[in-house]
Short mmCIF file of C-alpha atoms and ligand atoms in Angstrom, two decimals:
data_model
loop_
_atom_site.label_atom_id
_atom_site.label_comp_id
_atom_site.label_asym_id
_atom_site.label_seq_id
_atom_site.Cartn_x
_atom_site.Cartn_y
_atom_site.Cartn_z
CA MET A 1 -201.14 76.59 26.61
CA ALA A 2 -202.84 79.86 26.11
CA ASP A 3 -201.96 82.77 28.29
CA SER A 4 -204.91 84.05 30.19
CA PHE A 5 -205.97 86.64 32.70
CA LYS A 6 -207.01 85.92 36.19
CA ILE A 7 -210.42 87.56 36.12
CA ASP A 8 -212.27 88.91 39.15
CA PHE A 9 -215.63 90.59 39.53
CA GLN A 10 -215.94 93.15 42.30
CA ALA A 11 -218.41 95.76 43.47
CA HIS A 12 -217.74 99.40 42.73
CA GLY A 13 -215.25 101.14 44.99
CA LYS A 14 -211.82 102.76 45.15
CA VAL A 15 -209.14 101.77 42.63
CA GLU A 16 -205.66 102.40 43.94
CA SER A 17 -203.08 100.88 41.63
CA GLY A 18 -202.37 99.38 38.21
CA ASP A 19 -204.22 100.34 35.05
CA LEU A 20 -207.67 101.88 35.39
CA ILE A 21 -210.12 101.56 32.50
CA VAL A 22 -213.09 103.88 32.17
CA PHE A 23 -215.59 104.52 29.38
CA VAL A 24 -216.69 107.79 27.85
CA GLY A 25 -219.19 108.77 25.17
CA GLU A 26 -218.66 111.23 22.33
CA ASN A 27 -219.02 114.10 24.79
CA LEU A 28 -215.89 112.67 26.49
CA LYS A 29 -217.77 112.30 29.77
CA PRO A 30 -217.90 109.08 31.78
CA ALA A 31 -221.13 107.90 33.40
CA ASP A 32 -222.15 110.19 36.29
CA ALA A 33 -221.18 107.81 39.06
CA VAL A 34 -217.77 107.24 37.49
CA GLY A 35 -217.24 110.98 37.10
CA LYS A 36 -217.97 111.41 40.79
CA GLN A 37 -215.60 108.61 41.74
CA LEU A 38 -212.74 110.01 39.63
CA GLY A 39 -213.34 113.61 40.67
CA ARG A 40 -213.64 116.86 38.69
CA LYS A 41 -209.91 117.14 38.06
CA ALA A 42 -209.64 113.71 36.46
CA VAL A 43 -212.68 114.37 34.25
CA ASP A 44 -211.04 117.60 33.06
CA LEU A 45 -207.80 115.74 32.50
CA ILE A 46 -209.63 113.32 30.19
CA ALA A 47 -211.01 116.23 28.15
CA ARG A 48 -207.57 117.86 27.87
CA ALA A 49 -205.84 114.63 26.95
CA ALA A 50 -208.57 113.87 24.39
CA ALA A 51 -208.01 117.22 22.70
CA ALA A 52 -204.25 116.62 22.62
CA GLU A 53 -204.69 113.08 21.24
CA SER A 54 -207.60 113.87 18.88
CA PHE A 55 -209.56 111.23 20.75
CA LYS A 56 -213.27 111.66 20.06
CA GLY A 57 -214.84 108.96 22.25
CA LYS A 58 -215.84 106.96 19.18
CA ALA A 59 -216.74 103.31 19.54
CA LYS A 60 -213.75 100.95 19.11
CA SER A 61 -211.26 103.68 20.04
CA ALA A 62 -209.21 104.26 23.18
CA MET A 63 -206.45 106.42 24.59
CA SER A 64 -204.09 106.01 27.51
CA ILE A 65 -203.01 108.69 29.98
CA VAL A 66 -199.78 107.69 31.69
CA VAL A 67 -199.35 108.50 35.43
CA PRO A 68 -202.52 110.62 35.47
CA GLU A 69 -202.16 113.55 37.80
CA GLY A 70 -204.24 113.27 40.95
CA LEU A 71 -205.06 109.58 40.54
CA PRO A 72 -203.17 106.79 42.36
CA VAL A 73 -203.09 104.53 39.24
CA ASP A 74 -200.28 104.01 36.70
CA ARG A 75 -202.39 104.59 33.63
CA LEU A 76 -205.88 105.75 32.93
CA ILE A 77 -207.21 103.97 29.85
CA VAL A 78 -210.17 105.77 28.36
CA VAL A 79 -212.35 103.73 26.02
CA GLY A 80 -214.92 105.29 23.67
CA THR A 81 -218.48 104.02 23.58
CA GLY A 82 -219.57 106.22 20.65
CA GLY A 83 -223.10 107.47 20.03
CA GLU A 84 -226.52 106.11 20.82
CA LYS A 85 -226.58 103.66 17.91
CA ASP A 86 -223.17 102.22 18.87
CA GLY A 87 -224.49 101.69 22.39
CA LYS A 88 -227.48 99.72 21.13
CA ASP A 89 -225.55 97.17 19.13
CA MET A 90 -222.42 97.08 21.20
CA ASP A 91 -220.36 93.90 20.64
CA PHE A 92 -219.20 93.22 24.18
CA VAL A 93 -216.93 90.34 23.18
CA GLN A 94 -214.96 92.63 20.88
CA LEU A 95 -215.01 95.37 23.53
CA GLY A 96 -213.46 92.98 26.04
CA GLY A 97 -210.81 92.16 23.46
CA LEU A 98 -210.05 95.82 22.91
CA ILE A 99 -209.51 96.36 26.63
CA ALA A 100 -207.24 93.34 26.87
CA GLY A 101 -205.16 94.77 24.05
CA LYS A 102 -204.57 98.03 25.95
CA VAL A 103 -203.52 96.78 29.37
CA ASN A 104 -199.96 95.72 30.01
CA GLY A 105 -199.27 95.66 33.71
CA LYS A 106 -199.90 93.05 36.35
CA LEU A 107 -203.24 94.54 37.37
CA ALA A 108 -205.98 96.29 35.44
CA THR A 109 -209.35 97.38 36.74
CA ALA A 110 -212.25 98.26 34.46
CA ILE A 111 -215.22 100.18 35.79
CA LEU A 112 -218.10 98.69 33.84
CA ASP A 113 -220.44 101.61 34.13
CA LEU A 114 -220.80 102.84 30.55
CA PRO A 115 -222.45 106.17 29.73
CA GLY A 116 -225.85 105.44 28.19
CA VAL A 117 -225.20 101.71 27.71
CA GLU A 118 -226.76 98.98 29.79
CA VAL A 119 -224.22 96.39 30.91
CA THR A 120 -226.00 93.18 31.91
CA PRO A 121 -224.24 90.28 33.64
CA ASP A 122 -224.21 88.53 30.24
CA ALA A 123 -222.50 91.56 28.72
CA VAL A 124 -219.87 91.47 31.48
CA ALA A 125 -219.33 87.76 30.81
CA ASP A 126 -218.96 88.48 27.10
CA MET A 127 -216.31 91.08 27.85
CA ALA A 128 -214.41 88.63 30.01
CA LEU A 129 -214.61 86.05 27.23
CA GLY A 130 -213.37 88.58 24.67
CA ALA A 131 -210.48 89.59 26.91
CA GLN A 132 -209.34 85.98 27.31
CA LEU A 133 -209.61 85.23 23.59
CA ARG A 134 -207.50 88.31 22.86
CA ARG A 135 -204.88 87.10 25.29
CA TYR A 136 -204.41 83.83 23.41
CA SER A 137 -201.18 83.06 21.65
CA PHE A 138 -199.70 79.83 20.38
CA ASP A 139 -196.05 79.67 21.42
CA ARG A 140 -195.69 76.06 22.48
CA TYR A 141 -192.80 75.57 20.05
CA LYS A 142 -190.88 78.76 20.76
CA THR A 143 -188.00 77.80 23.02
CA LYS A 144 -186.62 81.33 23.28
CA LYS A 145 -189.33 83.40 24.87
CA LYS A 146 -189.01 87.15 24.91
CA ASP A 147 -190.04 89.11 28.02
CA GLU A 148 -192.96 90.72 26.22
CA ASP A 149 -194.26 87.24 25.34
CA ASP A 150 -194.89 86.52 28.98
CA LYS A 151 -198.52 87.38 29.44
CA SER A 152 -199.15 84.99 32.27
CA GLY A 153 -200.31 86.14 35.65
CA GLY A 154 -202.03 89.40 34.68
CA ARG A 155 -205.09 90.21 36.72
CA LEU A 156 -208.16 91.81 35.23
CA VAL A 157 -210.77 93.13 37.61
CA PHE A 158 -214.24 94.09 36.47
CA ARG A 159 -216.05 96.51 38.77
CA VAL A 160 -219.75 95.83 38.31
CA ALA A 161 -223.12 96.45 39.95
CA ASP A 162 -223.75 92.76 40.69
CA PRO A 163 -220.49 90.76 41.01
CA ALA A 164 -222.24 87.49 41.89
CA ALA A 165 -224.45 87.63 38.80
CA ALA A 166 -221.47 88.52 36.59
CA LYS A 167 -219.45 85.68 38.02
CA LYS A 168 -222.23 83.22 37.37
CA ALA A 169 -222.68 84.42 33.78
CA TYR A 170 -218.94 84.13 33.18
CA LYS A 171 -218.88 80.58 34.56
CA ALA A 172 -221.34 79.69 31.80
CA ARG A 173 -219.02 81.32 29.22
CA GLU A 174 -215.84 79.62 30.34
CA GLY A 175 -216.63 76.40 28.50
CA VAL A 176 -217.03 78.32 25.25
CA GLN A 177 -213.79 80.14 25.91
CA GLN A 178 -211.95 76.86 26.42
CA GLY A 179 -213.69 75.41 23.36
CA VAL A 180 -212.50 78.24 21.11
CA ILE A 181 -208.99 77.94 22.50
CA LEU A 182 -209.01 74.17 22.06
CA ALA A 183 -210.07 74.61 18.42
CA ARG A 184 -207.35 77.21 17.86
CA ASP A 185 -204.70 74.99 19.44
CA LEU A 186 -205.69 72.02 17.27
CA VAL A 187 -205.51 74.10 14.09
CA ASN A 188 -202.16 75.65 15.06
CA GLU A 189 -200.51 72.34 15.96
CA PRO A 190 -198.01 71.18 13.32
CA PRO A 191 -199.08 68.23 11.16
CA ASN A 192 -196.22 65.99 12.27
CA VAL A 193 -197.52 66.24 15.82
CA LEU A 194 -201.20 65.90 15.00
CA GLY A 195 -201.93 62.96 12.70
CA PRO A 196 -205.34 61.27 12.50
CA GLU A 197 -204.65 59.03 15.49
CA GLU A 198 -203.32 61.84 17.66
CA PHE A 199 -206.28 64.00 16.71
CA ALA A 200 -208.65 61.17 17.60
CA ALA A 201 -206.91 60.91 20.98
CA ARG A 202 -207.62 64.61 21.62
CA ALA A 203 -211.29 63.96 20.86
CA GLN A 204 -211.16 60.95 23.16
CA SER A 205 -210.01 63.13 26.03
CA LEU A 206 -213.45 64.79 26.09
CA THR A 207 -214.58 61.73 28.04
CA LYS A 208 -213.36 63.54 31.15
CA LEU A 209 -216.24 66.00 30.61
CA GLY A 210 -218.79 63.23 30.31
CA VAL A 211 -218.75 63.00 26.51
CA GLU A 212 -219.02 59.46 25.12
CA VAL A 213 -216.37 58.92 22.47
CA GLU A 214 -216.03 56.12 19.93
CA ILE A 215 -213.20 55.79 17.44
CA LEU A 216 -213.62 53.91 14.16
CA ASP A 217 -210.37 52.42 12.90
CA ASP A 218 -209.50 51.04 9.46
CA LYS A 219 -211.14 47.74 10.10
CA ALA A 220 -214.39 49.28 11.35
CA MET A 221 -214.50 51.71 8.42
CA LYS A 222 -213.88 48.90 5.90
CA LYS A 223 -216.69 46.93 7.43
CA LEU A 224 -219.02 49.92 7.10
CA GLY A 225 -217.94 50.38 3.48
CA MET A 226 -216.52 53.88 3.83
CA GLY A 227 -214.69 53.62 0.51
CA ALA A 228 -214.53 57.35 -0.15
CA LEU A 229 -212.87 58.23 3.14
CA LEU A 230 -210.55 55.23 2.92
CA GLY A 231 -209.61 56.16 -0.64
CA VAL A 232 -208.22 59.46 0.59
CA ALA A 233 -206.52 57.90 3.60
CA GLN A 234 -204.76 55.16 1.62
CA GLY A 235 -201.93 57.43 0.42
CA SER A 236 -200.69 58.10 3.92
CA VAL A 237 -198.65 55.87 6.22
CA ARG A 238 -200.82 57.23 9.02
CA PRO A 239 -204.21 55.49 8.86
CA GLY A 240 -207.48 57.41 8.95
CA ARG A 241 -209.94 57.54 11.82
CA VAL A 242 -213.49 58.66 12.49
CA ALA A 243 -214.23 59.98 15.98
CA ILE A 244 -217.81 60.11 17.21
CA MET A 245 -218.51 62.23 20.26
CA ARG A 246 -221.87 62.16 22.04
CA TRP A 247 -223.15 64.56 24.66
CA ASN A 248 -226.51 63.47 26.07
CA GLY A 249 -227.74 66.45 28.05
CA GLY A 250 -231.27 66.45 26.66
CA ARG A 251 -234.33 64.30 27.24
CA ALA A 252 -233.77 60.59 26.77
CA ASN A 253 -235.92 60.23 23.67
CA ASP A 254 -235.06 63.50 21.97
CA LYS A 255 -233.46 63.07 18.57
CA PRO A 256 -229.91 64.45 18.61
CA ILE A 257 -228.58 67.36 16.63
CA ALA A 258 -225.38 66.59 14.77
CA PHE A 259 -222.18 68.38 13.81
CA VAL A 260 -219.75 66.93 11.30
CA GLY A 261 -216.21 68.15 10.64
CA LYS A 262 -213.66 67.76 7.87
CA GLY A 263 -210.43 66.67 9.52
CA VAL A 264 -207.75 66.49 6.84
CA VAL A 265 -204.70 66.76 9.08
CA PHE A 266 -202.61 67.71 6.07
CA ASP A 267 -203.70 68.26 2.48
CA THR A 268 -200.89 67.98 -0.06
CA GLY A 269 -203.50 67.53 -2.78
CA GLY A 270 -202.40 63.91 -3.19
CA ILE A 271 -201.41 62.85 -6.73
CA SER A 272 -203.04 66.07 -7.99
CA ILE A 273 -200.40 67.73 -5.86
CA LYS A 274 -200.66 71.35 -4.82
CA PRO A 275 -198.02 73.95 -5.67
CA GLY A 276 -195.38 74.42 -2.95
CA ALA A 277 -196.00 78.05 -2.06
CA GLY A 278 -198.10 78.29 1.08
CA MET A 279 -198.64 74.55 1.32
CA GLU A 280 -197.76 74.67 5.03
CA ASP A 281 -201.16 76.29 5.60
CA MET A 282 -202.76 72.97 4.72
CA LYS A 283 -202.03 71.82 8.27
CA GLY A 284 -205.20 73.76 9.00
CA ASP A 285 -207.35 71.61 6.72
CA MET A 286 -208.79 70.02 9.84
CA ALA A 287 -210.34 73.26 11.14
CA GLY A 288 -213.87 71.90 10.67
CA ALA A 289 -213.06 68.92 12.89
CA ALA A 290 -211.29 71.20 15.38
CA CYS A 291 -214.43 73.33 15.61
CA VAL A 292 -216.59 70.28 16.28
CA VAL A 293 -214.25 69.15 19.09
CA GLY A 294 -214.18 72.67 20.53
CA LEU A 295 -217.97 72.87 20.34
CA MET A 296 -218.45 69.51 22.09
CA HIS A 297 -216.08 70.74 24.79
CA ALA A 298 -218.12 73.93 25.19
CA LEU A 299 -221.48 72.14 25.31
CA ALA A 300 -220.33 69.48 27.75
CA SER A 301 -218.59 72.01 30.01
CA ARG A 302 -221.72 74.04 30.42
CA LYS A 303 -223.88 70.89 30.58
CA ALA A 304 -226.05 71.96 27.66
CA LYS A 305 -229.56 70.53 27.84
CA ALA A 306 -229.40 68.93 24.42
CA ASN A 307 -228.47 65.65 22.81
CA VAL A 308 -225.58 66.32 20.49
CA VAL A 309 -223.50 64.16 18.17
CA GLY A 310 -220.12 65.38 16.89
CA ALA A 311 -218.47 63.30 14.17
CA ILE A 312 -215.15 64.02 12.50
CA GLY A 313 -213.40 62.34 9.58
CA LEU A 314 -209.65 62.31 10.11
CA VAL A 315 -207.27 61.55 7.24
CA GLU A 316 -204.05 62.74 5.67
CA ASN A 317 -204.06 63.42 1.92
CA MET A 318 -200.65 62.35 0.60
CA PRO A 319 -199.08 61.43 -2.76
CA ASP A 320 -197.66 57.92 -2.56
CA GLY A 321 -197.26 54.67 -4.48
CA ASN A 322 -200.44 53.56 -2.80
CA ALA A 323 -202.31 56.85 -3.15
CA GLN A 324 -205.55 57.02 -5.11
CA ARG A 325 -205.40 58.29 -8.69
CA PRO A 326 -207.48 60.55 -10.88
CA GLY A 327 -209.71 58.08 -12.70
CA ASP A 328 -210.24 55.83 -9.69
CA ILE A 329 -213.84 55.06 -8.79
CA VAL A 330 -214.69 54.59 -5.13
CA THR A 331 -217.83 53.16 -3.56
CA THR A 332 -219.18 55.15 -0.64
CA MET A 333 -220.92 53.78 2.43
CA SER A 334 -224.22 54.88 0.85
CA GLY A 335 -223.56 52.59 -2.12
CA GLN A 336 -223.21 55.53 -4.51
CA THR A 337 -220.02 55.63 -6.57
CA ILE A 338 -217.69 58.59 -7.13
CA GLU A 339 -215.18 59.04 -9.93
CA ILE A 340 -212.04 60.78 -8.72
CA ILE A 341 -211.19 63.57 -11.15
CA ASN A 342 -208.89 65.47 -8.84
CA THR A 343 -207.38 63.92 -5.72
CA ASP A 344 -207.19 67.43 -4.23
CA ALA A 345 -210.99 67.51 -3.95
CA GLU A 346 -210.68 65.14 -0.98
CA GLY A 347 -212.70 66.88 1.72
CA ARG A 348 -216.03 66.10 0.08
CA LEU A 349 -215.02 62.43 -0.14
CA VAL A 350 -214.35 62.26 3.57
CA LEU A 351 -217.57 64.10 4.40
CA ALA A 352 -219.67 61.96 2.05
CA ASP A 353 -219.06 58.91 4.22
CA VAL A 354 -219.26 60.67 7.59
CA LEU A 355 -222.49 62.53 6.71
CA TRP A 356 -224.07 59.32 5.47
CA TYR A 357 -222.99 57.44 8.59
CA VAL A 358 -224.38 60.11 10.93
CA GLN A 359 -227.78 60.44 9.27
CA ASP A 360 -228.09 56.66 8.94
CA ARG A 361 -227.14 55.83 12.53
CA PHE A 362 -228.48 58.77 14.55
CA LYS A 363 -231.47 60.05 12.51
CA PRO A 364 -230.62 63.57 13.71
CA LYS A 365 -232.95 66.58 13.86
CA PHE A 366 -230.41 68.31 11.64
CA MET A 367 -226.79 68.03 10.56
CA ILE A 368 -224.37 70.90 10.18
CA ASP A 369 -221.00 70.20 8.63
CA LEU A 370 -217.97 72.47 8.77
CA ALA A 371 -215.17 72.16 6.27
CA THR A 372 -212.25 74.06 4.83
CA LEU A 373 -213.64 72.74 1.58
CA THR A 374 -212.84 75.07 -1.31
CA GLY A 375 -210.49 77.86 -2.31
CA ALA A 376 -213.41 79.13 -4.39
CA ILE A 377 -215.31 80.26 -1.31
CA MET A 378 -212.57 82.84 -0.70
CA VAL A 379 -212.89 84.06 -4.27
CA ALA A 380 -216.60 84.65 -3.57
CA LEU A 381 -216.63 85.88 0.03
CA ALA A 382 -213.03 86.79 0.92
CA GLN A 383 -212.31 85.90 4.55
CA GLU A 384 -215.11 87.75 6.33
CA TYR A 385 -217.99 85.35 5.78
CA ALA A 386 -218.21 81.59 5.74
CA GLY A 387 -220.23 80.12 2.88
CA LEU A 388 -223.56 78.67 3.98
CA PHE A 389 -225.34 76.03 1.91
CA SER A 390 -228.56 74.51 3.15
CA ASN A 391 -231.59 72.48 2.14
CA ASN A 392 -233.61 74.05 4.96
CA ASP A 393 -234.62 77.70 5.20
CA GLU A 394 -235.32 77.71 8.93
CA LEU A 395 -231.91 76.30 9.77
CA ALA A 396 -230.23 78.70 7.33
CA GLU A 397 -232.02 81.72 8.79
CA ARG A 398 -231.11 80.73 12.33
CA LEU A 399 -227.46 80.40 11.34
CA ILE A 400 -227.51 83.80 9.66
CA ALA A 401 -229.04 85.37 12.80
CA VAL A 402 -226.59 83.82 15.28
CA GLY A 403 -223.84 84.75 12.84
CA LYS A 404 -224.79 88.41 13.14
CA ALA A 405 -225.05 88.13 16.94
CA THR A 406 -221.63 86.52 17.41
CA GLY A 407 -219.79 88.24 14.58
CA GLU A 408 -219.04 84.82 13.04
CA ARG A 409 -220.97 85.69 9.93
CA VAL A 410 -222.25 83.39 7.22
CA TRP A 411 -223.51 84.19 3.73
CA ARG A 412 -225.98 81.91 2.01
CA MET A 413 -224.85 80.50 -1.31
CA PRO A 414 -226.86 78.60 -3.90
CA LEU A 415 -227.56 74.90 -4.18
CA GLY A 416 -229.80 73.46 -6.85
CA PRO A 417 -230.29 71.13 -9.80
CA GLU A 418 -227.95 73.19 -12.01
CA PHE A 419 -225.02 72.47 -9.73
CA ASP A 420 -226.07 68.91 -9.12
CA LYS A 421 -226.01 68.31 -12.86
CA MET A 422 -222.47 69.64 -13.10
CA ILE A 423 -221.12 66.73 -11.03
CA GLU A 424 -222.50 63.99 -13.27
CA SER A 425 -219.78 61.55 -14.32
CA LYS A 426 -219.21 59.56 -17.52
CA PHE A 427 -218.37 56.43 -15.55
CA ALA A 428 -219.78 56.64 -12.02
CA ASP A 429 -222.78 58.11 -10.18
CA MET A 430 -220.92 61.39 -9.77
CA LYS A 431 -217.48 62.94 -10.02
CA ASN A 432 -215.60 64.70 -7.26
CA SER A 433 -214.68 67.82 -9.22
CA ALA A 434 -216.50 69.85 -11.84
CA GLY A 435 -213.78 72.39 -12.49
CA ARG A 436 -213.48 76.02 -11.55
CA PHE A 437 -216.91 77.48 -12.16
CA GLY A 438 -219.13 77.48 -9.09
CA GLY A 439 -216.51 75.45 -7.26
CA SER A 440 -218.06 75.90 -3.82
CA SER A 441 -221.57 75.11 -5.00
CA THR A 442 -220.58 71.96 -6.89
CA ALA A 443 -218.72 70.75 -3.79
CA ALA A 444 -221.85 71.38 -1.70
CA ALA A 445 -223.97 69.62 -4.33
CA LEU A 446 -221.89 66.49 -3.83
CA LEU A 447 -222.34 66.62 -0.08
CA GLN A 448 -226.10 67.01 -0.53
CA ARG A 449 -226.24 63.60 -2.20
CA PHE A 450 -225.26 62.09 1.16
CA VAL A 451 -227.66 63.83 3.53
CA ASN A 452 -230.81 61.99 2.55
CA ASP A 453 -233.41 64.72 3.18
CA VAL A 454 -232.28 65.42 6.76
CA PRO A 455 -232.30 69.20 7.38
CA TRP A 456 -228.70 70.09 6.73
CA ALA A 457 -226.35 73.02 6.46
CA HIS A 458 -222.82 73.06 5.13
CA LEU A 459 -220.40 75.78 6.23
CA ASP A 460 -217.40 76.31 3.97
CA ILE A 461 -214.87 77.82 6.37
CA ALA A 462 -211.77 77.78 4.15
CA GLY A 463 -211.56 81.58 4.46
CA THR A 464 -212.61 82.18 8.03
CA ALA A 465 -210.90 79.44 10.01
CA MET A 466 -207.29 80.39 9.39
CA GLY A 467 -205.26 83.35 8.23
CA SER A 468 -208.41 85.43 8.46
CA PRO A 469 -208.33 89.19 9.13
CA HIS A 470 -207.39 90.03 12.70
CA ASN A 471 -209.85 91.68 15.05
CA GLU A 472 -209.99 92.57 18.75
CA ILE A 473 -210.32 88.95 19.86
CA ASN A 474 -208.09 87.24 17.35
CA LYS A 475 -204.52 88.20 16.63
CA GLY A 476 -203.32 84.76 15.65
CA TRP A 477 -203.40 82.46 12.63
CA SER A 478 -206.23 80.17 13.59
CA SER A 479 -209.42 81.85 14.73
CA GLY A 480 -211.36 78.99 16.31
CA TRP A 481 -214.18 80.04 13.99
CA GLY A 482 -217.57 78.46 14.53
CA VAL A 483 -217.42 77.43 18.19
CA ARG A 484 -219.14 80.59 19.42
CA LEU A 485 -221.57 80.53 16.48
CA LEU A 486 -222.77 76.99 17.04
CA ASP A 487 -222.77 77.18 20.82
CA ARG A 488 -225.13 80.12 20.45
CA LEU A 489 -227.28 78.29 17.90
CA VAL A 490 -227.72 75.41 20.34
CA ARG A 491 -228.31 77.75 23.28
CA GLU A 492 -230.96 79.81 21.51
CA HIS A 493 -232.88 77.13 19.67
CA TYR A 494 -232.20 73.57 20.73
CA GLU A 495 -231.96 73.33 24.48
CA ALA A 496 -234.77 71.96 26.61
CA ARG A 497 -235.92 74.52 29.16
N1 BES B 501 -208.42 72.08 1.52
C1 BES B 501 -208.64 72.57 0.23
C2 BES B 501 -209.39 73.91 0.20
C3 BES B 501 -208.66 75.06 0.81
C4 BES B 501 -207.87 75.90 0.02
C5 BES B 501 -208.79 75.34 2.15
C6 BES B 501 -207.22 76.97 0.61
C7 BES B 501 -208.13 76.42 2.73
C8 BES B 501 -207.35 77.23 1.96
C9 BES B 501 -209.45 71.56 -0.57
O1 BES B 501 -209.23 70.23 -0.25
C10 BES B 501 -209.07 71.72 -2.00
O2 BES B 501 -207.95 71.48 -2.33
N2 BES B 501 -210.02 72.14 -2.83
C11 BES B 501 -209.78 72.33 -4.21
C12 BES B 501 -210.91 71.71 -4.98
C13 BES B 501 -210.65 71.56 -6.44
C14 BES B 501 -209.56 70.57 -6.68
C15 BES B 501 -211.93 71.08 -7.11
C16 BES B 501 -209.68 73.82 -4.47
O3 BES B 501 -210.38 74.60 -3.80
O4 BES B 501 -208.87 74.22 -5.30
MN1 MN B 502 -207.59 69.40 -1.27
ZN1 ZN B 503 -208.60 69.88 1.66
#
């Protein structure tokens, strides 16, 4: 679906047509070798154009010189690399996105020789990844395409010191790229197209990458006693599903790591129905599940040396004659009972059964769940950080660190007996809503009752997964948040070497 570049890696040499991209520091000078290649006149031209455009070579800035005199190319795109500090913590994924946003012809060539900045093969691969993510758009349902919408067929050439090494590094990134795009596509799909069964079928198609996939239907879930998940599903004519994906790339006896996703394909709120304004956004209430599918795609594509379980709870939350009511009490697979106070607090009900199932069956090293769980997390963190809740400091610290490295940042929020107490119920073991105060923490406290001392982290992605602020690699509605974060977590900490 997504438009993409055809990307090539080539050794340094003459560039004779299309867009040419070069990098300059705050002194407006390219790296020495690039200066030589362009010639004195072109370097002077950059300085003159910079003065005219007030371009200062700052990081994250760029200017274009159209039909540059003395050069055979159509445009010279000059990208700033900023000062020394900018060079040290350069985000190459975002930089690749920035470049992709500037080119518009059929061919663009970037000379990846940056003044004062080391560009490793991994950095080149990151730039290629960023460029492709920037190129993404979701236009499957637009029948009248405008000319400027056609972004297919563009070629992007990276001129690098070691093309073979860059190519190899990019090959290892391509799975992540496809995983992010898969997650974005799933979140963008309309809810009439993507019900629980259709979503499960998309998960099932990972079998072609060597992922083992099992689908639990109504009957299987009843047998397991997943009363909380089934309680949410019962208001919809489309039955719920659980999909379990397994990638066994690690040693045979290694305990798996597990990822669990909230997959509410549409959240009307149920009988506690939501107001109409903006309700269409609730097609994205399956972003946690989409991330897990995208992540499994990424890990399997690059044959990650780890045993990984991905489990997603797929339901539709609808108001109906058969829908559950406030006041209902459901029995979860764990045996614990939950009083329904608000049928719109449905995500935690779905996750309660899936988390319990995963820890019970797989005895994982850890579990991380992702869920568009609460509006309250946006009140606390806006849309820049996902909320992180964890019973394990090591896992939490690792997530914070890979968050900084990928730009998919998380902020740790409190769990504890105070919040646990707030979900006590008059009639059951707990209630599913404790009102407005600490809404994200009380939701997490409920989940914690179903993790049974397994190291666990919960990521509340209600703010980051959709409608989040645009950046150089995301100009759409769904961001595919979490795929790059968790792929990196696995890569850095959980793969056999
Ligand atoms: N899916 C929503 C949370 C949400 C809101 C995600 C906005 C993305 C954007 C969740 O199921 C929900 O409705 N939560 C309620 C909980 C409340 C009833 C305790 C909320 O946040 O208002
Ligand atoms: Mn809800
Ligand atoms: Zn929801």
